[in-house]
Short mmCIF file of C-alpha atoms in Angstrom, two decimals:
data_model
loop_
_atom_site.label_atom_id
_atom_site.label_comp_id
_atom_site.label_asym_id
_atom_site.label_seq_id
_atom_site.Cartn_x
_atom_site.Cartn_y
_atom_site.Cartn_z
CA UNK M 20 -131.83 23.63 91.66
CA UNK M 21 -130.81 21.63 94.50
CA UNK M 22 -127.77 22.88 96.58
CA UNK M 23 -125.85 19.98 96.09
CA UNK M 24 -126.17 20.67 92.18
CA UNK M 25 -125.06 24.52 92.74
CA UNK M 26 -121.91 23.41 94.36
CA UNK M 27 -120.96 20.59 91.57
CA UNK M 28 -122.17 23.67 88.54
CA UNK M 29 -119.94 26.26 90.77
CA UNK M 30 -117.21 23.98 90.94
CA UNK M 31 -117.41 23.62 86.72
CA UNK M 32 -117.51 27.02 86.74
CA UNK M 33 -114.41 27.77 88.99
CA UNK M 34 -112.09 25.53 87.52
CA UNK M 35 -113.19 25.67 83.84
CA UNK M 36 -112.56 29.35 84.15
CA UNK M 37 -109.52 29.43 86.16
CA UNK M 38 -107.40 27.09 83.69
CA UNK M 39 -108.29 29.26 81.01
CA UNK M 40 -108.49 32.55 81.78
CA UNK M 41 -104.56 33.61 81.16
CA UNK M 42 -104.60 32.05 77.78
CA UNK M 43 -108.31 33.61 76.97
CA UNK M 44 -106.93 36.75 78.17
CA UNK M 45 -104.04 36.51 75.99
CA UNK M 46 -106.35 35.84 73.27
CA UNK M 47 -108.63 38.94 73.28
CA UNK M 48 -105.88 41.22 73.50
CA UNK M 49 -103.92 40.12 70.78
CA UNK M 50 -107.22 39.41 68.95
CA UNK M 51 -108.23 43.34 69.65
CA UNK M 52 -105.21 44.25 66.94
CA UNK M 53 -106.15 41.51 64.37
CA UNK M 54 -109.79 43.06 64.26
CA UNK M 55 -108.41 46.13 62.89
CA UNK M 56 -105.29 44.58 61.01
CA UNK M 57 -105.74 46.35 57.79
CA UNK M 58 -106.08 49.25 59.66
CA UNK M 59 -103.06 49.24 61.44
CA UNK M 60 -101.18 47.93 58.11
CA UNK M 61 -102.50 51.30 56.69
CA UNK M 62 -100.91 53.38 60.01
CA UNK M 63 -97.74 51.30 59.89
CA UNK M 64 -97.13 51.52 56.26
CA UNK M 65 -97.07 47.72 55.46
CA UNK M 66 -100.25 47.13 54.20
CA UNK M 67 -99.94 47.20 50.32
CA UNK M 68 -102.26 49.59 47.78
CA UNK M 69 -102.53 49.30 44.43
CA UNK M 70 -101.89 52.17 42.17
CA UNK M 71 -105.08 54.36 41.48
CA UNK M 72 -106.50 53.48 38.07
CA UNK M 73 -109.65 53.85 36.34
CA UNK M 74 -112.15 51.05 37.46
CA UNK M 75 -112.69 49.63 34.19
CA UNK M 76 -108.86 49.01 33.73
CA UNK M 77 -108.50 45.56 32.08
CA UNK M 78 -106.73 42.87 34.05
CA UNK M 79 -103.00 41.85 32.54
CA UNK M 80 -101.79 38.86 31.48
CA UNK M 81 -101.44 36.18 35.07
CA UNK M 82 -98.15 34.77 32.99
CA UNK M 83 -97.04 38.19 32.72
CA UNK M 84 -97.55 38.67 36.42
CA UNK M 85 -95.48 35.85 37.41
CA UNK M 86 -92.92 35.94 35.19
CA UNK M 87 -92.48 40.14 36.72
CA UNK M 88 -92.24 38.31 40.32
CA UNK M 89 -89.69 36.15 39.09
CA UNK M 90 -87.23 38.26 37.65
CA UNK M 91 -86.39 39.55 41.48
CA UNK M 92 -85.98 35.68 42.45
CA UNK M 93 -85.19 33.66 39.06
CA UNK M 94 -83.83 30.34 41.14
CA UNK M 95 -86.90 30.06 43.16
CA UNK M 96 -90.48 28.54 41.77
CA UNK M 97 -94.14 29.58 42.59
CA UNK M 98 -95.90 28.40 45.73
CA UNK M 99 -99.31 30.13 45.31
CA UNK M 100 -100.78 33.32 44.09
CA UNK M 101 -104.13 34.94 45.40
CA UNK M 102 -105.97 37.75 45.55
CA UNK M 103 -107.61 39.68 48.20
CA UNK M 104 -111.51 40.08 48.15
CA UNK M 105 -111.40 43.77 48.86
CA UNK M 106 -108.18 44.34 46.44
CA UNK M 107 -108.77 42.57 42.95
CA UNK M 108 -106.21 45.04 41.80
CA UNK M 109 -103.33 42.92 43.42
CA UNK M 110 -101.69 39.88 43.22
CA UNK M 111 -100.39 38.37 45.69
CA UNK M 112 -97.34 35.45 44.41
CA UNK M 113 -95.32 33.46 46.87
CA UNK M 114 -92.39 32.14 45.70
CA UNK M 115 -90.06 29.62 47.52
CA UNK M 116 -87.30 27.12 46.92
CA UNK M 117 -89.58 23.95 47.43
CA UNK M 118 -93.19 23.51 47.08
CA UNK M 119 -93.15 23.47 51.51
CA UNK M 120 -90.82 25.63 51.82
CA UNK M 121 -91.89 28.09 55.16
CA UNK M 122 -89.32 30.78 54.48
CA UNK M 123 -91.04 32.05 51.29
CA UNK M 124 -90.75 35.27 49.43
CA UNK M 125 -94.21 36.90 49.26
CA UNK M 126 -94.18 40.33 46.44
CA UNK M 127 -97.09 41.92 45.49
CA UNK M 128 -97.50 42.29 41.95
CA UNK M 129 -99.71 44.99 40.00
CA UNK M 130 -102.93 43.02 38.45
CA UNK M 131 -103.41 45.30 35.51
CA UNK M 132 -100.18 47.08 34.56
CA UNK M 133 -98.26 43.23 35.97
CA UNK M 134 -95.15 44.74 37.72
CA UNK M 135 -94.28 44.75 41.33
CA UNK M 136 -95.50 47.02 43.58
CA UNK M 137 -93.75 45.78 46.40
CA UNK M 138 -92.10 42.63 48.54
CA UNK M 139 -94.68 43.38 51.77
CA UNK M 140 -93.63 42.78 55.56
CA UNK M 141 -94.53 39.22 56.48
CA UNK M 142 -98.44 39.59 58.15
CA UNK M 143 -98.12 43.20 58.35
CA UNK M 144 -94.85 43.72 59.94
CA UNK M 145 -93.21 42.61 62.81
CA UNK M 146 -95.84 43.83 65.38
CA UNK M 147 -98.79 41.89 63.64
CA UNK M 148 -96.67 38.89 62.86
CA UNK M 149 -96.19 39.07 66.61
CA UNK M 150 -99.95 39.03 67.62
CA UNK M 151 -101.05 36.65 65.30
CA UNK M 152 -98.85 33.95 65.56
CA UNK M 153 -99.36 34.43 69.46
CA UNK M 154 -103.14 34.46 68.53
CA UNK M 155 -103.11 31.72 66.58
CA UNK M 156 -100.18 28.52 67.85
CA UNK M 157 -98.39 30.61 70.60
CA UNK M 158 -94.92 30.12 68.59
CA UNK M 159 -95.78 26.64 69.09
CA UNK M 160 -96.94 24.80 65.56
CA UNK M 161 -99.40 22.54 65.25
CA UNK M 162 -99.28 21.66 69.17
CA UNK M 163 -99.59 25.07 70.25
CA UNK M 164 -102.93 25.92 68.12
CA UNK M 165 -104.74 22.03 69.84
CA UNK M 166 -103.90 23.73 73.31
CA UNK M 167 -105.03 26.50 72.49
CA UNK M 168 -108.11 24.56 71.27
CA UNK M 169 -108.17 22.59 74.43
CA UNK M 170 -108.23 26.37 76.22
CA UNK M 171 -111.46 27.06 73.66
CA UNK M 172 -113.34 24.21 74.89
CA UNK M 173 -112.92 25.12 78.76
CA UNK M 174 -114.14 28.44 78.25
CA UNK M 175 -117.37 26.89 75.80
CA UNK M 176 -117.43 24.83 79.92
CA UNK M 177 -117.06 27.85 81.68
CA UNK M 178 -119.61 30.01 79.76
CA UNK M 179 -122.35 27.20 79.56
CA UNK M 180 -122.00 26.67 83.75
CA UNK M 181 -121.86 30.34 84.25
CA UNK M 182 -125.09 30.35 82.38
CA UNK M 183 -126.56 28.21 84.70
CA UNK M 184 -125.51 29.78 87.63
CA UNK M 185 -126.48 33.35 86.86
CA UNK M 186 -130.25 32.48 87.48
CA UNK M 187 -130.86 31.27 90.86
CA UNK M 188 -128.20 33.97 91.82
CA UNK M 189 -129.90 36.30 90.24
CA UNK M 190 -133.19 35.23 91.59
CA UNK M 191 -133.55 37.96 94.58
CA UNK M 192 -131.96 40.80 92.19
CA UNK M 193 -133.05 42.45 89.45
CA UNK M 194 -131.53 42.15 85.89
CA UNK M 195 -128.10 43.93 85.79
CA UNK M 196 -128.28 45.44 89.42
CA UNK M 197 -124.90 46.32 90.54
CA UNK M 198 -124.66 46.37 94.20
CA UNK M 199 -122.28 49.67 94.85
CA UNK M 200 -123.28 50.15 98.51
CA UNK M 201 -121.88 47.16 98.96
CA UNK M 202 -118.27 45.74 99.33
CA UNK M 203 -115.68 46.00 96.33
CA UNK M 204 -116.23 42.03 95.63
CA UNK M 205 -119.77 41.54 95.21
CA UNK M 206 -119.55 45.12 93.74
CA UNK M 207 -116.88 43.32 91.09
CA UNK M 208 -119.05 39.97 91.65
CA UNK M 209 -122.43 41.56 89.79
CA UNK M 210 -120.62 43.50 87.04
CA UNK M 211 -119.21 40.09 86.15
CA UNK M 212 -122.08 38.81 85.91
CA UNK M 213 -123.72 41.52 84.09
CA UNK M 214 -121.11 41.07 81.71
CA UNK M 215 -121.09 38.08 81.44
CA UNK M 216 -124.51 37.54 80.46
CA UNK M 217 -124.83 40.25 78.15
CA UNK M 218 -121.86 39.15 76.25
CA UNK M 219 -123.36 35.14 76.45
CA UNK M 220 -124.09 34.78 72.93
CA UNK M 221 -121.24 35.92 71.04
CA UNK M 222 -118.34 34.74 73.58
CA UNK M 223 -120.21 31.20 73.00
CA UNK M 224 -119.61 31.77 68.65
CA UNK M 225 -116.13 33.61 69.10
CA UNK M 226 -115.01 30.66 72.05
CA UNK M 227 -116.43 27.80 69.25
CA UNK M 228 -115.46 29.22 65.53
CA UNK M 229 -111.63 30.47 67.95
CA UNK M 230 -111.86 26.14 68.67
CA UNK M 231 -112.79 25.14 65.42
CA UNK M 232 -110.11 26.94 64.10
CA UNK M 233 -107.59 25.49 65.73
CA UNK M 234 -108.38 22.07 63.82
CA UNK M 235 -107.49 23.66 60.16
CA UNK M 236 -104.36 21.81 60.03
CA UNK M 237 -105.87 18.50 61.08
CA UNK M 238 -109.01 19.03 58.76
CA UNK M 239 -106.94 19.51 55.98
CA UNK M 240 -104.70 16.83 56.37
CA UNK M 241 -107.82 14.72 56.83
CA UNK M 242 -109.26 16.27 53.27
CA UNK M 243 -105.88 15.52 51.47
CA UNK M 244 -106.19 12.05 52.18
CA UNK M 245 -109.63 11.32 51.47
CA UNK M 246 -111.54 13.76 48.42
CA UNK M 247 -108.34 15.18 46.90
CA UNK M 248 -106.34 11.83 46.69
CA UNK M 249 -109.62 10.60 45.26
CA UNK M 250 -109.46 13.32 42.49
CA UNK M 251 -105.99 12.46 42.05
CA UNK M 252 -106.25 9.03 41.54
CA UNK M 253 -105.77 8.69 37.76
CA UNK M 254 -102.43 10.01 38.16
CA UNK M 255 -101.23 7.69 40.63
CA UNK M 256 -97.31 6.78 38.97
CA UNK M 257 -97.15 9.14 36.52
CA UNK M 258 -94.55 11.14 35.83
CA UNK M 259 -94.07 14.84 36.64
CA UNK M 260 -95.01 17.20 33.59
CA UNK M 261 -92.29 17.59 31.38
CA UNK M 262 -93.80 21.67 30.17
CA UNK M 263 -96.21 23.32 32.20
CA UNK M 264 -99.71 24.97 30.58
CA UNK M 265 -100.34 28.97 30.61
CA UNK M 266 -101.57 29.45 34.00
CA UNK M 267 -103.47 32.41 32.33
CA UNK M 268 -105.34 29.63 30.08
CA UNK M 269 -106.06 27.76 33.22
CA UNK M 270 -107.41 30.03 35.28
CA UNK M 271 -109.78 31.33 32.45
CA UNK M 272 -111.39 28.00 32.03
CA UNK M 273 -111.59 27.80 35.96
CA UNK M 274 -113.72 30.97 35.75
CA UNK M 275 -115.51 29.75 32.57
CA UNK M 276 -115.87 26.76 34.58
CA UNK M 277 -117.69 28.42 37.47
CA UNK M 278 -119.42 31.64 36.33
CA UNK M 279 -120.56 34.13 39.19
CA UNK M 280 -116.99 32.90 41.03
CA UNK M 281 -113.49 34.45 41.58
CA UNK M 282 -110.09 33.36 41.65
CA UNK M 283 -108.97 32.93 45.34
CA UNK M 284 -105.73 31.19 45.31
CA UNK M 285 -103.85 29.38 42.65
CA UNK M 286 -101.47 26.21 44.32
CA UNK M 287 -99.10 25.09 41.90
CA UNK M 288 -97.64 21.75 41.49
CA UNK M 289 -96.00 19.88 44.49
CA UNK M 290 -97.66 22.56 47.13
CA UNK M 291 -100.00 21.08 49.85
CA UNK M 292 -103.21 22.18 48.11
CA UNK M 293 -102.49 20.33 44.87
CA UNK M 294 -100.34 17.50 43.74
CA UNK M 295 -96.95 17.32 41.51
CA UNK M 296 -99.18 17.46 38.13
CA UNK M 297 -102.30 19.93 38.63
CA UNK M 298 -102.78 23.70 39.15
CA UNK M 299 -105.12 23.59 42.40
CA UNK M 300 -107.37 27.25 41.34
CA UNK M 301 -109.83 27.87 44.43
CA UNK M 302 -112.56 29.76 43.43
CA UNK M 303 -115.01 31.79 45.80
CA UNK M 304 -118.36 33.81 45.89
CA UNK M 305 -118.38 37.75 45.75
CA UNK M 306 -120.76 38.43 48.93
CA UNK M 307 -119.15 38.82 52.21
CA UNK M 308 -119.97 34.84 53.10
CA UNK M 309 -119.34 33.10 50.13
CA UNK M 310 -116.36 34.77 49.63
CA UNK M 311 -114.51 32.68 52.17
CA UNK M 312 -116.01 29.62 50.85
CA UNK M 313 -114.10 27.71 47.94
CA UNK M 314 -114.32 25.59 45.44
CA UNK M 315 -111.00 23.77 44.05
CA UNK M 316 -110.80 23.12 40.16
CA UNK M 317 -107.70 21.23 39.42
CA UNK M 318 -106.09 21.52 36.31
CA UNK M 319 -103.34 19.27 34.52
CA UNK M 320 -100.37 21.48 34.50
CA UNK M 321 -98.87 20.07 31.20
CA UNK M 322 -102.44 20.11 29.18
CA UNK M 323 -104.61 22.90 31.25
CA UNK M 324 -107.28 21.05 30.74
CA UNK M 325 -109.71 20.67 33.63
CA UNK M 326 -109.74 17.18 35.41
CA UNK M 327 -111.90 17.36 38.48
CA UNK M 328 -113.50 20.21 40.07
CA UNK M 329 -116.70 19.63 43.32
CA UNK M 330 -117.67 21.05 46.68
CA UNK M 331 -115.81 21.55 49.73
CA UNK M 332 -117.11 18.49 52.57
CA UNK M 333 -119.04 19.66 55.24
CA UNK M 334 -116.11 19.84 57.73
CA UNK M 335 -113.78 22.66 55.67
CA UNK M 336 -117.21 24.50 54.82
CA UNK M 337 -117.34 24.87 58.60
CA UNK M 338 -113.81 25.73 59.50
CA UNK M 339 -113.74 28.33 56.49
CA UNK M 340 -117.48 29.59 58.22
CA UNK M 341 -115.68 29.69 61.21
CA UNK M 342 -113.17 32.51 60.00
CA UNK M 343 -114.93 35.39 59.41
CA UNK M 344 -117.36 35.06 62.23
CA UNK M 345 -114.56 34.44 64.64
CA UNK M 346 -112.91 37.77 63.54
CA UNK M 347 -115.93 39.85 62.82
CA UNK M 348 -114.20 41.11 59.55
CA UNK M 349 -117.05 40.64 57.14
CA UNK M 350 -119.55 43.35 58.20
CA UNK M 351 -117.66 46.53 57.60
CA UNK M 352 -116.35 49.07 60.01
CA UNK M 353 -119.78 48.71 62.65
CA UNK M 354 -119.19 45.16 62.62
CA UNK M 355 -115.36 45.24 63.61
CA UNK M 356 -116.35 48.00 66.11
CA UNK M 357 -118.78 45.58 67.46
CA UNK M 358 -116.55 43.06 67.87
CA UNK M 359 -113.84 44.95 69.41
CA UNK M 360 -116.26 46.59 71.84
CA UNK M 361 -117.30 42.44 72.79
CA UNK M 362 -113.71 41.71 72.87
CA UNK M 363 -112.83 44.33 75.71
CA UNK M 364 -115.97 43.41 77.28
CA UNK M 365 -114.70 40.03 77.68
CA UNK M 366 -111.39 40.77 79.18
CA UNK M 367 -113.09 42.87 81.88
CA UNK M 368 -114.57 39.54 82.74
CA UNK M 369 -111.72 37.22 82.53
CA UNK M 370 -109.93 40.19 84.89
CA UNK M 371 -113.11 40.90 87.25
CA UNK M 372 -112.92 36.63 87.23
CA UNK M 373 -109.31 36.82 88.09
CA UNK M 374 -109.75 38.89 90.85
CA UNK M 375 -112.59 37.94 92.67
CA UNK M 376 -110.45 34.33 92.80
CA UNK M 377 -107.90 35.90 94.52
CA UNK M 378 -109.69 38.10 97.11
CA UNK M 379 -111.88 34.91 97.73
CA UNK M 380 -109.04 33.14 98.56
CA UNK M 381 -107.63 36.32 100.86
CA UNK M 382 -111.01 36.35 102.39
CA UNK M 383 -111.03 32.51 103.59
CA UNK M 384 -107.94 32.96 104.78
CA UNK M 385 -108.48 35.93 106.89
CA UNK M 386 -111.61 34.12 108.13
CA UNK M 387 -109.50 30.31 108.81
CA UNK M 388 -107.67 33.34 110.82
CA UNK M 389 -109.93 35.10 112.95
CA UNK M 390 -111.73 34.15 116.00
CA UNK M 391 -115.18 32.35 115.98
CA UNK M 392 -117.34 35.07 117.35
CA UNK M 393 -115.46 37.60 114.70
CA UNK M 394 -117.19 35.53 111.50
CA UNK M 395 -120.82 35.65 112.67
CA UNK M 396 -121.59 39.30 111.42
CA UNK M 397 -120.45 39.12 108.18
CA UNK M 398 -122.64 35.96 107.34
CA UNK M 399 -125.48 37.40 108.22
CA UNK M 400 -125.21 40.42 105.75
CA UNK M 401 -125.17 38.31 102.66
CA UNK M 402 -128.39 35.89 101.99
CA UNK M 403 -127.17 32.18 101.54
CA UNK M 404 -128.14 31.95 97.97
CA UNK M 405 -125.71 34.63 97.10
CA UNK M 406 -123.36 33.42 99.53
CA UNK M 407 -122.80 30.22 98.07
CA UNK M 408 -122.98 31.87 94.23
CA UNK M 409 -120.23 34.02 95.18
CA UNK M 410 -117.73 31.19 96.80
#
C-alpha cells in the first residue's frame, strides 16, 4: 500500500473513531447491564416469577386474564398482552387510556390460576429504565436512536479502516506482540491493536445489528403503510365494531392457524400493530431464533374470524434478526458471558483509542516546542512504517 493511501486510510481511521468513540463508549457500558438484565431484575427484586406449579398445569381462560387486569384499572382499555419466551407462565397486559397512549399500566397476570401477580417496575426499575433508554434513543425519541445510528455507521468506518491498517503495521511484528520495553504509547498503541483485531468480527455484527436497530421505528412505519394497510384494505370506511369477539376464541384459531407457533403479543384494536377492527396476534417459533421472528394473524374483533395472516418482509425479518444477536441473549449464560467479556474488550479500545489521541497530540506539541537538534533521536528509534501507523 502506497504511503499516500496509508495517510488517506489513517485519516478514516482517526476521525471515524474520534466522533464516535464517547457515544460507543456510552454504549458498551450501559449495554454491559442489559446483557444481564434478567439477572439484575432477579438481584433488584423487579423482575417478575410466576408462582411454582406443576408443569403440566393447564393454561386459564385469556378473557379471564384480562378481565383480572382490569378490575385494578376498570376506565382504562387493553393495549397489548404478551408473553415471555422463557416464562409461558405469565402474562404480560398493558393497559392504557388510548390505544398510543405512552404512560401505560403494565401488570403481570398469572397464566394458569389468571390473577395478578404483580404491577412490575417499568424495564426493571429505575436503574434499567435508565440504561436502556440511554442505550437505546439517549432520552431523545426517534431522533436520538438515527444519531445514535449515524454513531453505528462511523464505528462500521472506523473498524473496516482499522482493518486495513493493522497489516502493513503489523508487517515487521509478530501477531499480538506487545512492545513493553518500549514507551507507554506504543505500549498502549499494540494492545489496541491486539484488541482490536481479535475483537474484529463481532464489534463489526454488534456495530451493524446496534445500527439496524436504530431503524425499528422507521421500518415499521414503512410496513404499516405498505403490507398491513394492504391487509386492511377491505375495511377501508367501516365502522368500528359495535361487540368485540372472545380474545380466548381468537387466539385459539391463531394457534390452530399456525401449528408448531406461540402466541407472542396480542395488539388490540386502534394500537399501532393493528387497526380499529382486528386483534393483531403475533405468533413466533419455539427455538432460540425463531422465537424472535413473527408472524401477524389478524382477526376481526367483532366476528374472530381470521381475515389475513403471511410473512414478515425481508426488512422486519432483519431488524427482529438483528435483536438477539446484538444482545447476545439467545445462547444461555456462556453466550451472555461471551458477550460481556467482548463488550469490556471493546471499551478498553475505545479508552486505549482515546488516549493515545491525546498523548499524540501532547507529543506534537512538545516536539512544535523543542529545538531542532532535540527531535532527531527520537525518530530514529521508531521504523517509519510504524511511525506513520502510530500518527
Amino acid at each position: 500500500m502506497s504511503p499516500v493511501s496509508l495517510r488517506r486510510w489513517g485519516w478514516i481511521h482517526k476521525w471515524s473513531s474520534l466522533v464516535c468513540t464517547v457515544f460507543m463508549l456510552l454504549l458498551c457500558l450501559t449495554g454491559l447491564p442489559l446483557i444481564y438484565h434478567h439477572e439484575i431484575g432477579h438481584l433488584l427484586g423487579t423482575d417478575v416469577e410466576a408462582p411454582v406449579m406443576p408443569v403440566d398445569t393447564p393454561r386459564g381462560n385469556i378473557d379471564a386474564v384480562i378481565a383480572s387486569a382490569k378490575e385494578l384499572y376498570p376506565n382504562k382499555i387493553m393495549m397489548y398482552m404478551s408473553q415471555e419466551a422463557d416464562e409461558p407462565a405469565i402474562w404480560n397486559v398493558t393497559l392504557g387510556d388510548h390505544p398510543n397512549d405512552e404512560h401505560y399500566k403494565p401488570i403481570a397476570v398469572d397464566a394458569r390460576t389468571t390473577k395478578v401477580i404483580t404491577e412490575p417496575a417499568f424495564e426493571g426499575g429505575a436503574f434499567m429504565s435508565t440504561m436502556f433508554r440511554l442505550h437505546v434513543d439517549l432520552f431523545a425519541g426517534l431522533y436520538g436512536k438515527l444519531f445514535l445510528g449515524l454513531m453505528g455507521l462511523l464505528l462500521l468506518v472506523a473498524i473496516v479502516s482499522g482493518a486495513v491498517l493493522y497489516s502493513p503495521f503489523m508487517r515487521k511484528l509478530e501477531f499480538g506482540a506487545v512492545r513493553r520495553e518500549r514507551s507507554p504509547r506504543l505500549k498502549w498503541l499494540d494492545m489496541h491493536n491486539l484488541l482490536g483485531i481479535v475483537t474484529l468480527v463481532w464489534a463489526f455484527v454488534v456495530g451493524a445489528t446496534g445500527m439496524v436497530n436504530t431503524w425499528a421505528d422507521v421500518l415499521l412505519k414503512v410496513w404499516q403503510t405498505t403490507e398491513i394497510a394492504e391487509m386492511l384494505k377491505p375495511y377501508e370506511g367501516s365502522p368500528p365494531p359495535t361487540r368485540m369477539a372472545s380474545v380466548h376464541e381468537a387466539i385459539h384459531r391463531a394457534e390452530s392457524a399456525e401449528p408448531g407457533m406461540k402466541v407472542g403479543f396480542v395488539a388490540f384494536p386502534g394500537t399501532p400493530f393493528t387497526s380499529s377492527h382486528h386483534y393483531g396476534i403475533y405468533m413466533r417459533g419455539d427455538e432460540a431464533f425463531s422465537s424472535r421472528l413473527y408472524k401477524p394473524v389478524l382477526i376481526d374483533a367483532e366476528t374472530g374470524q381470521i381475515t389475513d395472516r403471511r410473512e414478515l418482509p425481508w426488512y422486519l425479518t432483519a431488524l427482529l434478526l438483528s435483536q438477539p444477536l446484538h444482545f447476545g441473549d439467545y445462547g444461555g449464560q456462556w453466550m451472555k458471558f461471551f458477550w460481556a467479556m467482548l463488550d469490556i474488550a471493546t471499551i478498553v479500545i475505545l479508552v486505549t483509542g482515546l488516549y493515545l489521541w491525546l498523548k499524540r497530540g501532547r507529543h506534537a506539541k512538545a516536539a512544535a516546542a523543542a529545538p531542532a537538534h532535540a527531535q532527531a533521536a527520537p525518530e530514529r528509534e521508531i521504523p517509519a512504517l510504524v511511525r506513520k501507523e502510530a500518527s
